[in-house]
XYZ file of C-alpha atoms in Angstrom:
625
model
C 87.868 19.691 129.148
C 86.373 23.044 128.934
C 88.268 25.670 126.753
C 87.985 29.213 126.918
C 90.165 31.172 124.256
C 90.156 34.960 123.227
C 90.658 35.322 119.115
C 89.809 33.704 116.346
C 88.176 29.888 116.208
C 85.505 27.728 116.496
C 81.971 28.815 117.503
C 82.141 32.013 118.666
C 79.890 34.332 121.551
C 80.467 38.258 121.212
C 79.991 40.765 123.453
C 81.035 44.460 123.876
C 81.647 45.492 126.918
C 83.146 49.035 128.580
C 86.694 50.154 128.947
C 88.240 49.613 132.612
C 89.050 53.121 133.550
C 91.077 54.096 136.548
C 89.619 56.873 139.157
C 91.246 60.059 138.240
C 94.159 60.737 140.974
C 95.834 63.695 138.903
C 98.056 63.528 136.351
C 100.690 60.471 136.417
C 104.024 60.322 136.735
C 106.112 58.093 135.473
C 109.453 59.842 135.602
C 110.027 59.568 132.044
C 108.804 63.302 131.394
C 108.220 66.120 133.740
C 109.637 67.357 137.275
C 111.335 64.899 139.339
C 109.107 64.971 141.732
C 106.405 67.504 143.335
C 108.524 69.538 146.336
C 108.687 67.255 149.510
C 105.708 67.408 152.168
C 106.363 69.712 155.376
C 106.968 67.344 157.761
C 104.629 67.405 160.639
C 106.556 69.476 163.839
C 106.085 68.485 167.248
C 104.545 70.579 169.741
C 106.045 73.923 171.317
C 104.833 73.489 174.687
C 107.322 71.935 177.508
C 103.930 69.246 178.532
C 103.519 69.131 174.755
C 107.113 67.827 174.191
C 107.410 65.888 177.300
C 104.130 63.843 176.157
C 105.863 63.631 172.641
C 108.656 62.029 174.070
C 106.777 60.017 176.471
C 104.861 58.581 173.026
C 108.336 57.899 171.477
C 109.828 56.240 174.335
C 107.069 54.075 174.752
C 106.240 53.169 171.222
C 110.128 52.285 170.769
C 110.526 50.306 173.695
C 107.046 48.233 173.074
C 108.218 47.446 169.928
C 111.273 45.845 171.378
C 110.130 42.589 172.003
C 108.602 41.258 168.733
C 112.337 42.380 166.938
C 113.476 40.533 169.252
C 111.807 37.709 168.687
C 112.374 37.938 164.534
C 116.499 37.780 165.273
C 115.932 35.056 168.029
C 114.355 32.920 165.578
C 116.514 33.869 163.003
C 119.740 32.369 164.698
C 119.096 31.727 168.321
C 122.605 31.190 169.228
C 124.350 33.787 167.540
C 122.291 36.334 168.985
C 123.331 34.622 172.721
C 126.881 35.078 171.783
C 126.105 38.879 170.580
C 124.857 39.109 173.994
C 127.042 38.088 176.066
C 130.056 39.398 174.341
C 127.975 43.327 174.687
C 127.729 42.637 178.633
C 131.176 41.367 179.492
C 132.410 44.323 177.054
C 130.256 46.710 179.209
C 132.499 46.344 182.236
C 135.918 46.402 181.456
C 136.278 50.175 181.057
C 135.581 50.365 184.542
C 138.447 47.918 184.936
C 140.901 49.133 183.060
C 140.570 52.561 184.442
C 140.614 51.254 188.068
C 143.917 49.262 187.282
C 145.376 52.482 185.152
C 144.571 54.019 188.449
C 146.538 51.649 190.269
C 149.665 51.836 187.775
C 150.150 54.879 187.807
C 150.691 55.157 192.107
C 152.852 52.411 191.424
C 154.583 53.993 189.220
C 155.014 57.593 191.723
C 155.756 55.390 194.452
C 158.490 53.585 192.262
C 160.456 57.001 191.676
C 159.704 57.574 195.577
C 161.313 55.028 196.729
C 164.408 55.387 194.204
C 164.685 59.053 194.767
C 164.408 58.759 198.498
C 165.580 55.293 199.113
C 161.976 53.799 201.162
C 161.790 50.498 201.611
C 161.031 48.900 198.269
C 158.142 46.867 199.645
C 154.794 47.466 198.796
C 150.821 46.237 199.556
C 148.029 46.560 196.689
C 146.268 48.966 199.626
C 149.802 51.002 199.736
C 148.874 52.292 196.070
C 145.522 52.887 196.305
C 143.956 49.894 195.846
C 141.669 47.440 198.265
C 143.245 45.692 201.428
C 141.847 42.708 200.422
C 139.873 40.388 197.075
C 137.472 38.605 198.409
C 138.757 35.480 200.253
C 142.477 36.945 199.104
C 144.965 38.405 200.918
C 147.482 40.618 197.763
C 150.896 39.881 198.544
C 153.992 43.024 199.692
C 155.808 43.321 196.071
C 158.368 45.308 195.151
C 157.171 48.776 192.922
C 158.965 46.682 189.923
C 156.906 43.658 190.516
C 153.946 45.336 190.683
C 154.286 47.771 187.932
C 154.838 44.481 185.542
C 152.201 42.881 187.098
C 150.034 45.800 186.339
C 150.492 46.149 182.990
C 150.306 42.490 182.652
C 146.766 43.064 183.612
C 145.873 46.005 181.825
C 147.550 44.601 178.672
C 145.059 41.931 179.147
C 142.392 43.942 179.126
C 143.529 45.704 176.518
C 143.779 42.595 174.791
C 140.203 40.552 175.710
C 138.380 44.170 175.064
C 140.002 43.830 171.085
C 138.684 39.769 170.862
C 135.465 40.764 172.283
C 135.006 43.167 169.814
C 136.576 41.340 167.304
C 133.521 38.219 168.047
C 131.378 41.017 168.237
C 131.903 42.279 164.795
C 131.780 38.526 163.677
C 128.529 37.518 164.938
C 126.819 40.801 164.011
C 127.847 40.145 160.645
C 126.434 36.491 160.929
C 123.482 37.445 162.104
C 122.636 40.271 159.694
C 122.771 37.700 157.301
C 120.555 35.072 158.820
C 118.295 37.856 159.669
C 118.317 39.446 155.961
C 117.484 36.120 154.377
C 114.585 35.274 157.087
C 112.878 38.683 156.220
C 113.640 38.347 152.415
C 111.746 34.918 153.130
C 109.343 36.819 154.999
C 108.457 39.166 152.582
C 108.640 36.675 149.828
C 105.941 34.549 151.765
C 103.850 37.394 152.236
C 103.723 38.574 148.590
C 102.939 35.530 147.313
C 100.201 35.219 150.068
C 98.583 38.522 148.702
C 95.782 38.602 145.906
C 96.080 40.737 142.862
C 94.390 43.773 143.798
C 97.593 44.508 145.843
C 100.135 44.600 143.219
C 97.666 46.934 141.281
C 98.243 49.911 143.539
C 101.561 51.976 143.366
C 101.543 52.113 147.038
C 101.593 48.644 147.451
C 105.086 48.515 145.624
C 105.970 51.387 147.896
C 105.830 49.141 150.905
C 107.499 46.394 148.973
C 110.339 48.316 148.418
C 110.759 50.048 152.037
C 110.177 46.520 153.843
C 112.756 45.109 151.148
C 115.788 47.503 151.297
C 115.315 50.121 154.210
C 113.856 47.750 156.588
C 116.234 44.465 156.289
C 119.467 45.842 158.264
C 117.206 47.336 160.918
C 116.272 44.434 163.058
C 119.697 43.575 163.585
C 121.019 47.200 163.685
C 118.205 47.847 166.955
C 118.915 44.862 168.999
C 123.136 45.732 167.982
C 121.913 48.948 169.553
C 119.593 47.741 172.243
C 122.810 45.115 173.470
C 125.405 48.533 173.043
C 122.805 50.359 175.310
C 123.158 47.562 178.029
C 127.136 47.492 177.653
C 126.973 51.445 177.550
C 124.481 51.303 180.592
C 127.056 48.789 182.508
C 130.249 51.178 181.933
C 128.013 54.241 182.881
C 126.668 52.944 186.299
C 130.108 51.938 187.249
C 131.831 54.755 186.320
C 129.380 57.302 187.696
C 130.162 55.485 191.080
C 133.560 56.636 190.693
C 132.594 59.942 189.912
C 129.615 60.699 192.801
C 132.870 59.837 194.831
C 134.772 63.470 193.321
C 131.689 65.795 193.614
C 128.201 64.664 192.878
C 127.732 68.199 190.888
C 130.091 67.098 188.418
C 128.209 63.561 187.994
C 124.848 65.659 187.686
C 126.609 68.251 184.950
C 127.719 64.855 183.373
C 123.857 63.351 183.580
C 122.154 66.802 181.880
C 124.478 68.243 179.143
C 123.827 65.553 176.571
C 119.949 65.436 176.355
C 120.047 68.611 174.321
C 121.766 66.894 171.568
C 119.740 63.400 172.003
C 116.708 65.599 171.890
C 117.909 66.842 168.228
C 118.956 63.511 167.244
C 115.498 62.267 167.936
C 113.969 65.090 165.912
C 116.273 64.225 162.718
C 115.632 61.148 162.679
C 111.798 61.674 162.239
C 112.540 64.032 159.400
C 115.196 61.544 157.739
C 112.744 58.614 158.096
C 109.593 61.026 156.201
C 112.112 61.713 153.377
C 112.936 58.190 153.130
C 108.925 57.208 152.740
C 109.064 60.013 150.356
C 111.674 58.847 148.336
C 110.609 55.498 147.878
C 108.837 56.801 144.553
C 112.099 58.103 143.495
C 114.579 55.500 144.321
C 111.576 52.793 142.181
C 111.487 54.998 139.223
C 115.459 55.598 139.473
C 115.178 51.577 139.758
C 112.876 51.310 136.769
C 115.071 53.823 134.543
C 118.483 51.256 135.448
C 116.758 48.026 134.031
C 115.791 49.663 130.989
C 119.295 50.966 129.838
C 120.288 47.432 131.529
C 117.946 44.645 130.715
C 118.228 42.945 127.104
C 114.491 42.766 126.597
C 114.017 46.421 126.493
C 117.467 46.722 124.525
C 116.367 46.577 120.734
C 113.598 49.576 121.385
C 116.567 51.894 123.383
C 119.061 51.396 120.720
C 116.160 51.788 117.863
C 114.616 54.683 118.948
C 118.486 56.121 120.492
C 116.278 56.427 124.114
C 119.611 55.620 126.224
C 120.725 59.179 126.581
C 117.434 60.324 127.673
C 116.618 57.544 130.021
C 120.071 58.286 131.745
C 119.392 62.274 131.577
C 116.072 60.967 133.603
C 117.658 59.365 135.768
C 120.456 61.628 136.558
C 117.820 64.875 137.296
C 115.359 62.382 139.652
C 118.166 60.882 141.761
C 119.472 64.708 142.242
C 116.180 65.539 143.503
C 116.529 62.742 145.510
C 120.001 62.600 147.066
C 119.449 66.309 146.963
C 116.709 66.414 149.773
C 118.850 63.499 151.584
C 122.396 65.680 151.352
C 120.515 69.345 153.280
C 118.749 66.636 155.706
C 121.764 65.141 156.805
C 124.015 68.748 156.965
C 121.891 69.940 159.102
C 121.405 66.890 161.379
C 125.076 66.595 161.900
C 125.648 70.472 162.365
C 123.054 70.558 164.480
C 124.598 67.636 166.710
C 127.954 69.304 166.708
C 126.892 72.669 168.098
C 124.851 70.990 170.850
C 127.678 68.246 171.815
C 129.667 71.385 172.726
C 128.257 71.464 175.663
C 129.379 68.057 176.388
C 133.002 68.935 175.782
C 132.812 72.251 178.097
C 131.315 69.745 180.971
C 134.362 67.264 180.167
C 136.577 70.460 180.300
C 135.605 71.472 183.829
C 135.465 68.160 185.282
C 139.239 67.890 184.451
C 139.962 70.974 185.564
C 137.992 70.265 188.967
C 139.892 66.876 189.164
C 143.169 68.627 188.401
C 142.916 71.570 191.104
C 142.161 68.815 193.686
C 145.486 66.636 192.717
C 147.406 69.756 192.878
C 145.892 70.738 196.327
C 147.060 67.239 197.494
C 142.958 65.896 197.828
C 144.313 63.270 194.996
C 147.241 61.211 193.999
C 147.995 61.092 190.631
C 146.446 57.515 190.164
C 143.018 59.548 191.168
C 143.516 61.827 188.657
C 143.791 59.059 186.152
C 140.858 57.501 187.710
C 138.935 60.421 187.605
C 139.302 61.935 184.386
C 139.246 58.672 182.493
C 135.576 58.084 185.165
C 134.669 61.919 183.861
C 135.289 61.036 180.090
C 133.510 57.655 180.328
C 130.522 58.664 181.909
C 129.863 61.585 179.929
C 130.610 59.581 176.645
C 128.087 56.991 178.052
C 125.828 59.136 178.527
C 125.886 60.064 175.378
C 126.330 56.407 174.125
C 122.708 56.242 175.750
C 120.823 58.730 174.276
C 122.121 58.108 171.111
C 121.464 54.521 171.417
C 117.876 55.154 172.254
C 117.786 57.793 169.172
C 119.154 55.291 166.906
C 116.397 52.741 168.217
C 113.726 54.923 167.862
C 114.633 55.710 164.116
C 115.317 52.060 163.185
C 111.949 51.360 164.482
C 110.437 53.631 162.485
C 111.760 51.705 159.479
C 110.994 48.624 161.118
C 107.237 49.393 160.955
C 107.242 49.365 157.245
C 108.218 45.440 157.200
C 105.384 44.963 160.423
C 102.883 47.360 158.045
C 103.646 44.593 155.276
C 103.158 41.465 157.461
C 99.974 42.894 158.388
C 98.261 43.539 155.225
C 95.270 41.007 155.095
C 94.708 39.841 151.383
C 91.382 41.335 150.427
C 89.670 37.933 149.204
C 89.160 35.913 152.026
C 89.276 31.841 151.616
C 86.044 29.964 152.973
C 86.723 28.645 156.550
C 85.379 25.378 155.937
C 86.292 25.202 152.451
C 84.252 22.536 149.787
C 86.038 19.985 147.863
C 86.977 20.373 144.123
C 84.852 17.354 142.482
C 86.852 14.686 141.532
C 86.741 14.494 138.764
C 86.011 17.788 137.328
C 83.470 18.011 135.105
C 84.525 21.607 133.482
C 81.239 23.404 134.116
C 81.750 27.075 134.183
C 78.527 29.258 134.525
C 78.480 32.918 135.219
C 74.812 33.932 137.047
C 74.552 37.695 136.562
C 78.360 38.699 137.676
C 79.162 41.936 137.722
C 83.121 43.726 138.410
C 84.330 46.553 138.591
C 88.635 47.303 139.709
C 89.781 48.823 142.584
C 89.482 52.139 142.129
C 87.850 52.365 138.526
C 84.887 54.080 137.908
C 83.065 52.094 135.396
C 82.095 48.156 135.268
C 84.472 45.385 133.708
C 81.539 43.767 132.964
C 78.334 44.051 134.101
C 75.557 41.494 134.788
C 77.055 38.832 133.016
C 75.715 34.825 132.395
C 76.402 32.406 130.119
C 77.618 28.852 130.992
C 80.588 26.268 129.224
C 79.627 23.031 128.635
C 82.198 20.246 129.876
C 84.017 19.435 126.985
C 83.049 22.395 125.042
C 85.231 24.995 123.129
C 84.193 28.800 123.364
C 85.735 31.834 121.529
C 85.508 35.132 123.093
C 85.751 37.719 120.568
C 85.917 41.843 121.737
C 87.766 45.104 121.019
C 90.801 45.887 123.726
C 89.101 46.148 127.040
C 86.347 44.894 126.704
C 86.946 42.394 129.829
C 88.025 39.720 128.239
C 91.357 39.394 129.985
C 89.251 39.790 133.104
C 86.739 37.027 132.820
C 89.810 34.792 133.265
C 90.699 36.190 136.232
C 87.815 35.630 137.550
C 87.676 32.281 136.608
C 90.597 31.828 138.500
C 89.933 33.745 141.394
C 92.182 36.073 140.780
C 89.817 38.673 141.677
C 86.008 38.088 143.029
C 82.773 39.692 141.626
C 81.303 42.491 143.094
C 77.764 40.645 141.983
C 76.750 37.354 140.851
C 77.761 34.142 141.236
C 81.040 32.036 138.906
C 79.876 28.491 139.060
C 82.226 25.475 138.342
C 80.359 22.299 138.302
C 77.456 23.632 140.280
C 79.582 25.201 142.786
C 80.346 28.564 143.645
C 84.196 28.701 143.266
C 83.980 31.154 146.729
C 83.299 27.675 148.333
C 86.784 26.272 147.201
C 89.891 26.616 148.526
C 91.717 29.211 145.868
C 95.313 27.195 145.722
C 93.022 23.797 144.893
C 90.491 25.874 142.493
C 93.738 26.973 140.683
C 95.480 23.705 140.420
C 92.554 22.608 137.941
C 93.010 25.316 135.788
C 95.449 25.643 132.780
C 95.888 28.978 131.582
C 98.147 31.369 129.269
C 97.874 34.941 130.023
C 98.278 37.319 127.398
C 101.445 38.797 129.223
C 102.821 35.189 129.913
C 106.218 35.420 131.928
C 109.250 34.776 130.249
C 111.475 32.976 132.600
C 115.265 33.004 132.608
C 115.689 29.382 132.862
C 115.834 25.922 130.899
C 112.999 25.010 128.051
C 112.562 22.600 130.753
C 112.168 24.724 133.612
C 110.054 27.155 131.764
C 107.310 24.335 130.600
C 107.833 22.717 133.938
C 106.947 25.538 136.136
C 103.334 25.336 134.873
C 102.932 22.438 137.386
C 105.880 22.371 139.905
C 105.490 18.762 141.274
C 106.257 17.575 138.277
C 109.226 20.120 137.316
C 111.939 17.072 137.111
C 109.390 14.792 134.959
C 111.007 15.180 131.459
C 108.733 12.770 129.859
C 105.453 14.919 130.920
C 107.719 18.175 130.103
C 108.187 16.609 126.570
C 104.645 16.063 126.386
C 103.450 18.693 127.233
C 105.840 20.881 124.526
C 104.429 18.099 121.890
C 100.877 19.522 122.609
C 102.099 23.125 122.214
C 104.114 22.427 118.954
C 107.237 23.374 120.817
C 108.963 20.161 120.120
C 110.397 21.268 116.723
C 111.598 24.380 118.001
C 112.815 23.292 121.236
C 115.089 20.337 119.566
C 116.529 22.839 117.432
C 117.976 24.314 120.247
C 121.483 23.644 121.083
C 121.060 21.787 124.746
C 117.392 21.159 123.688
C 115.470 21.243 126.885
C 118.396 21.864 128.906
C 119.229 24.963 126.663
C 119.400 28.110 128.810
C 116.674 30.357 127.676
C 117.549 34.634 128.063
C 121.058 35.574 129.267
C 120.604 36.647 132.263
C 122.187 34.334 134.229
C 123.885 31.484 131.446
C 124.881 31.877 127.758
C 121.173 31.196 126.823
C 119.210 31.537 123.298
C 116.600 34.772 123.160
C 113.643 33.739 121.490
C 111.801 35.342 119.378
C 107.752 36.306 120.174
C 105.983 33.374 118.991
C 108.247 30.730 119.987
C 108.176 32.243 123.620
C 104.028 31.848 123.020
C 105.010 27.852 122.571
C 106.873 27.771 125.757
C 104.238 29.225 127.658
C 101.621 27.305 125.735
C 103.253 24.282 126.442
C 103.724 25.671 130.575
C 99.389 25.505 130.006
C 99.576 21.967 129.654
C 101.422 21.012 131.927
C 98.814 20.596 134.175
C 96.200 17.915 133.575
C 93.857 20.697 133.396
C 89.477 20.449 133.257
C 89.758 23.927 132.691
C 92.070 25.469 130.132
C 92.275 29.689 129.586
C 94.026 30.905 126.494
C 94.287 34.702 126.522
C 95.144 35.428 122.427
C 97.000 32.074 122.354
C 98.253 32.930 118.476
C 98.812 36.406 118.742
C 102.548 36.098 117.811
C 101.928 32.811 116.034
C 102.301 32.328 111.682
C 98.884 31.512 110.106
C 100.228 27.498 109.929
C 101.503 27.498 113.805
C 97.648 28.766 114.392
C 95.897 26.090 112.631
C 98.291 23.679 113.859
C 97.676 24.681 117.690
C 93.539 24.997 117.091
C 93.457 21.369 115.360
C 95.573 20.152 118.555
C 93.013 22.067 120.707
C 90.133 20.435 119.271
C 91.693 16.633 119.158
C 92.451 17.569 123.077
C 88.491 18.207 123.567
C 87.825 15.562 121.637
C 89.824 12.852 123.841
């Protein structure tokens, strides 16, 4: 076994090596101090010109539409049959308006010729043709009712509709619901998957956690929300084609004033939804410091410093000025959007106006019974509203695919190590050889070397010491090690072999290592030693073991549940530990794995002087055997 630990110890190599420095990208911002935020970007305008705009919309029309296919394919494979059921439930829904207003249509002539025949004393017999209706179904010939009969019989059938319109929606609602969660949990999954598929250098760059965060919250109701949308524009699509037969049947001017007077407020809708979706990206800064500032009034690790140093006012003063920059810029956006909307969709209602006053004059005249008037102005209302139902459906889709492309712009991201396609075998068994040839590394985005042309080689079996001041790149030459990172020169050599030539998942699983900001998990003693090798996270004897070799058994049988004792309190009535015996738990996590290779970065640092000797006459009895 080859051991590699920063600190103090047996025989020791020095070197001194420069600071890691960040580029220079203007003064941070934390959001503990300072303005909320620098004043939002001007959102980029779309062009003036009538080809301009018709090009832009062309763009948006197309982009939306192509995108159509692959969300559909993400809720399909979420829940394949739930998605059928949304489906079909959208269509049927689509044409019963039609239906209903046809058989209002039909009532109410049965209800005038009722009182004509009472008043007037006709002959109370009466065909489905007699009140406005076809001569014949199909293969059916209607029967001669009386106006009673088929008045009930009417509103029999228009209380069913009535009635199947409420279950669809009701099965509607239902299965949208179902689906959102199936579909929330696959892209949780997804995202999870991804992440963990990602090297290092991502989660080093704020604007990777920016696309974390919008793929996480404002892009996991969207998929479902755009095909819920994409369904309602087929049901709104099936109402609208049936009613504007009805109306082309009054005056085809009125079924054209119907067609034009809502674009106007679609085209508005469109151009709000841009702007909302460019805050949103812009806010995503805010609403993760705003997120930050919550779990450190609200997290029991950072609760001893807040009440110490009395920081909970000030964090909450923080927080209250950056989420009213925030939900500032969010509250004019969505004034104007909606005021905006409302003085355009006036001109819907004055189009609705004269189409009933059109309809009306030609009742009056004797052109239409009153059942066409019903027909009419119920066809009149419903195809305008559709119309609208369209546009905004297509608005809505075009926005939600705007947020959609931040989860896509996730999937996408390429890790920037790539494995080896034909990868090399890890020797079995290891030997331990590490050798550094002249490596030099620099970090994304810093301007001077980690370390620069660096060799020296570990014996199998051997012990080293790596003694430097704070960043001197000591934490980083276990990184490297485990290909956590790769050299920007040189070669890291593990038993002769260029660890580039490995597959990085079977590299790692030879490697035992404690990180100087080890994770404290909020689980079992167990579960936090076990994790270190997750096969083998049930194996209580190799647990126990492995805490023996950390000198955690003392402590951890002290405990009240021992290894079953909850450790934090996050989720149980657990035990908080204090520094160093959280350093035994993650030391004992180390060995967990039967490791050639085990990385200590300052394994003592929160240890007592005897708890360090212990631990380094442990470490060299382990090298020994």
């Amino acid at each position: 076994m080859s051991m590699i630990g920063p600190g103090s110890g047996p025989p020791m190599i020095h070197w001194w090596l420069g600071r890691r420095k960040q580029a220079d990208t203007g003064t941070a911002n934390s959001g503990l101090t300072g303005d909320a935020e620098p004043e939002l970007p001007p959102v980029q305008e779309g062009p003036k010109d009538l080809r301009g705009r018709w090009l832009n919309f062309k763009q948006s029309v197309t982009g939306t539409t192509a995108a159509l296919p692959r969300v559909l394919r993400l809720v399909w494979d979420a829940s394949p049959a739930t998605t059928l059921a949304l489906f079909i439930t959208t269509a049927i829904a689509g044409v019963i308006p039609a239906a209903a207003a046809f058989t209002a249509k039909l009532l109410t002539n049965a209800v005038v010729q009722g009182i004509g025949i009472h008043n007037f004393h006709q002959p109370d017999r009466l065909t489905l043709a007699g009140i406005g209706g076809p001569g014949s179904l199909l293969f059916w010939q209607p029967p001669v009712l009386t106006a009673v009969q088929w008045i009930v019989l009417l509103a029999v059938l228009q209380l069913a509709l009535f009635a199947v319109t409420a279950f669809l929606g009701t099965v509607r609602n239902i299965t949208q619901q179902l689906l959102q969660n199936d579909v929330s949990m696959r892209i949780q999954l997804m995202v999870m998957e991804k992440a963990a598929s990602l090297d290092l250098a991502f989660y080093e760059d704020p604007a990777s956690y920016d696309l974390l965060r919008r793929a996480q919250t404002d892009a996991i109701n969207r998929p479902v929300m755009m095909i819920s949308t994409t369904f309602g524009l087929v049901q709104t699509l099936l109402t609208f084609l049936t009613m504007v037969a009805v109306l082309l049947i009054v005056s085809p001017l009125l079924a054209l004033l119907a067609l034009v007077t809502p674009i106007p407020a679609f085209i508005a809708d469109t151009r709000y939804g841009w702007r909302g979706y460019n805050i949103a990206r812009w806010g995503s800064r805010l609403l993760r410091r705003m997120n930050y500032l919550v779990t450190l009034v609200t997290t029991d690790s950072y609760a001893k410093e807040v009440k110490l140093f009395g920081l909970g006012g000030y964090f909450i003063d923080r927080y209250r000025l950056i989420a009213k920059a925030y939900y500032g810029t969010q509250r004019a956006q969505v004034a104007r959007r909606y005021m905006t909307g409302f003085a355009w969709g006036n001109l819907s209602t004055i189009a609705t106006s004269l189409t009933y006053l059109y309809v009306a004059l030609q009742a009056i005249v004797g052109r239409l019974t009153l059942g066409d008037l019903t027909l009419y102005t119920t066809a009149a209302s419903s195809v305008q509203g559709s119309i609208q139902g369209i546009l905004a459906g297509f608005s809505g889709m075009y926005e939600h695919n705007l947020y959609l492309n931040n989860l896509f712009e996730l999937m996408e991201t390429k890790p920037s190590m790539q494995a080896s396609p034909a990868p090399a075998k890890v020797p079995q068994p290891m030997r331990g050889e590490i050798r550094f040839d002249n490596v030099t590394f620099a970090y994304p985005g810093a301007e001077a070397n980690a370390l620069t042309d660096l060799s020296f080689t570990v014996k199998p079996g051997e012990t080293l010491a790596i003694v430097g001041r704070n960043g001197a790149g000591k934490t980083t030459l276990f990184k490297l090690i485990c290909r956590l990172y790769d050299p920007n020169a040189g070669r890291i050599l593990i038993d002769g072999i260029d660890i580039k030539d490995f597959d990085p998942n079977e590299l790692r699983a030879q490697i035992g290592a404690m990180f100087q900001d080890y994770v404290t998990y909020q689980a079992t003693a167990a579960e936090n030693i076990g994790l270190g090798n997750v096969q083998d996270i049930n194996d209580r004897e190799r647990i126990e073991v492995a805490g023996a070799q950390a000198g955690a058994s003392e402590l951890i049988s002290g405990l009240p549940e021992g290894y079953d004792t909850a450790l934090g309190k996050w989720f149980d009535q657990g035990v908080n530990l204090s520094g160093g015996e959280w350093q035994k738990v993650a030391l004992a996590r180390a060995f967990m794995r039967d490791a050639k290779i085990l990385l200590l970065d300052e394994p003592t640092s929160a240890l007592d002087a005897q708890a360090e000797y212990d631990l380094f006459e442990r470490l060299r009895s382990l090298t020994r055997g």
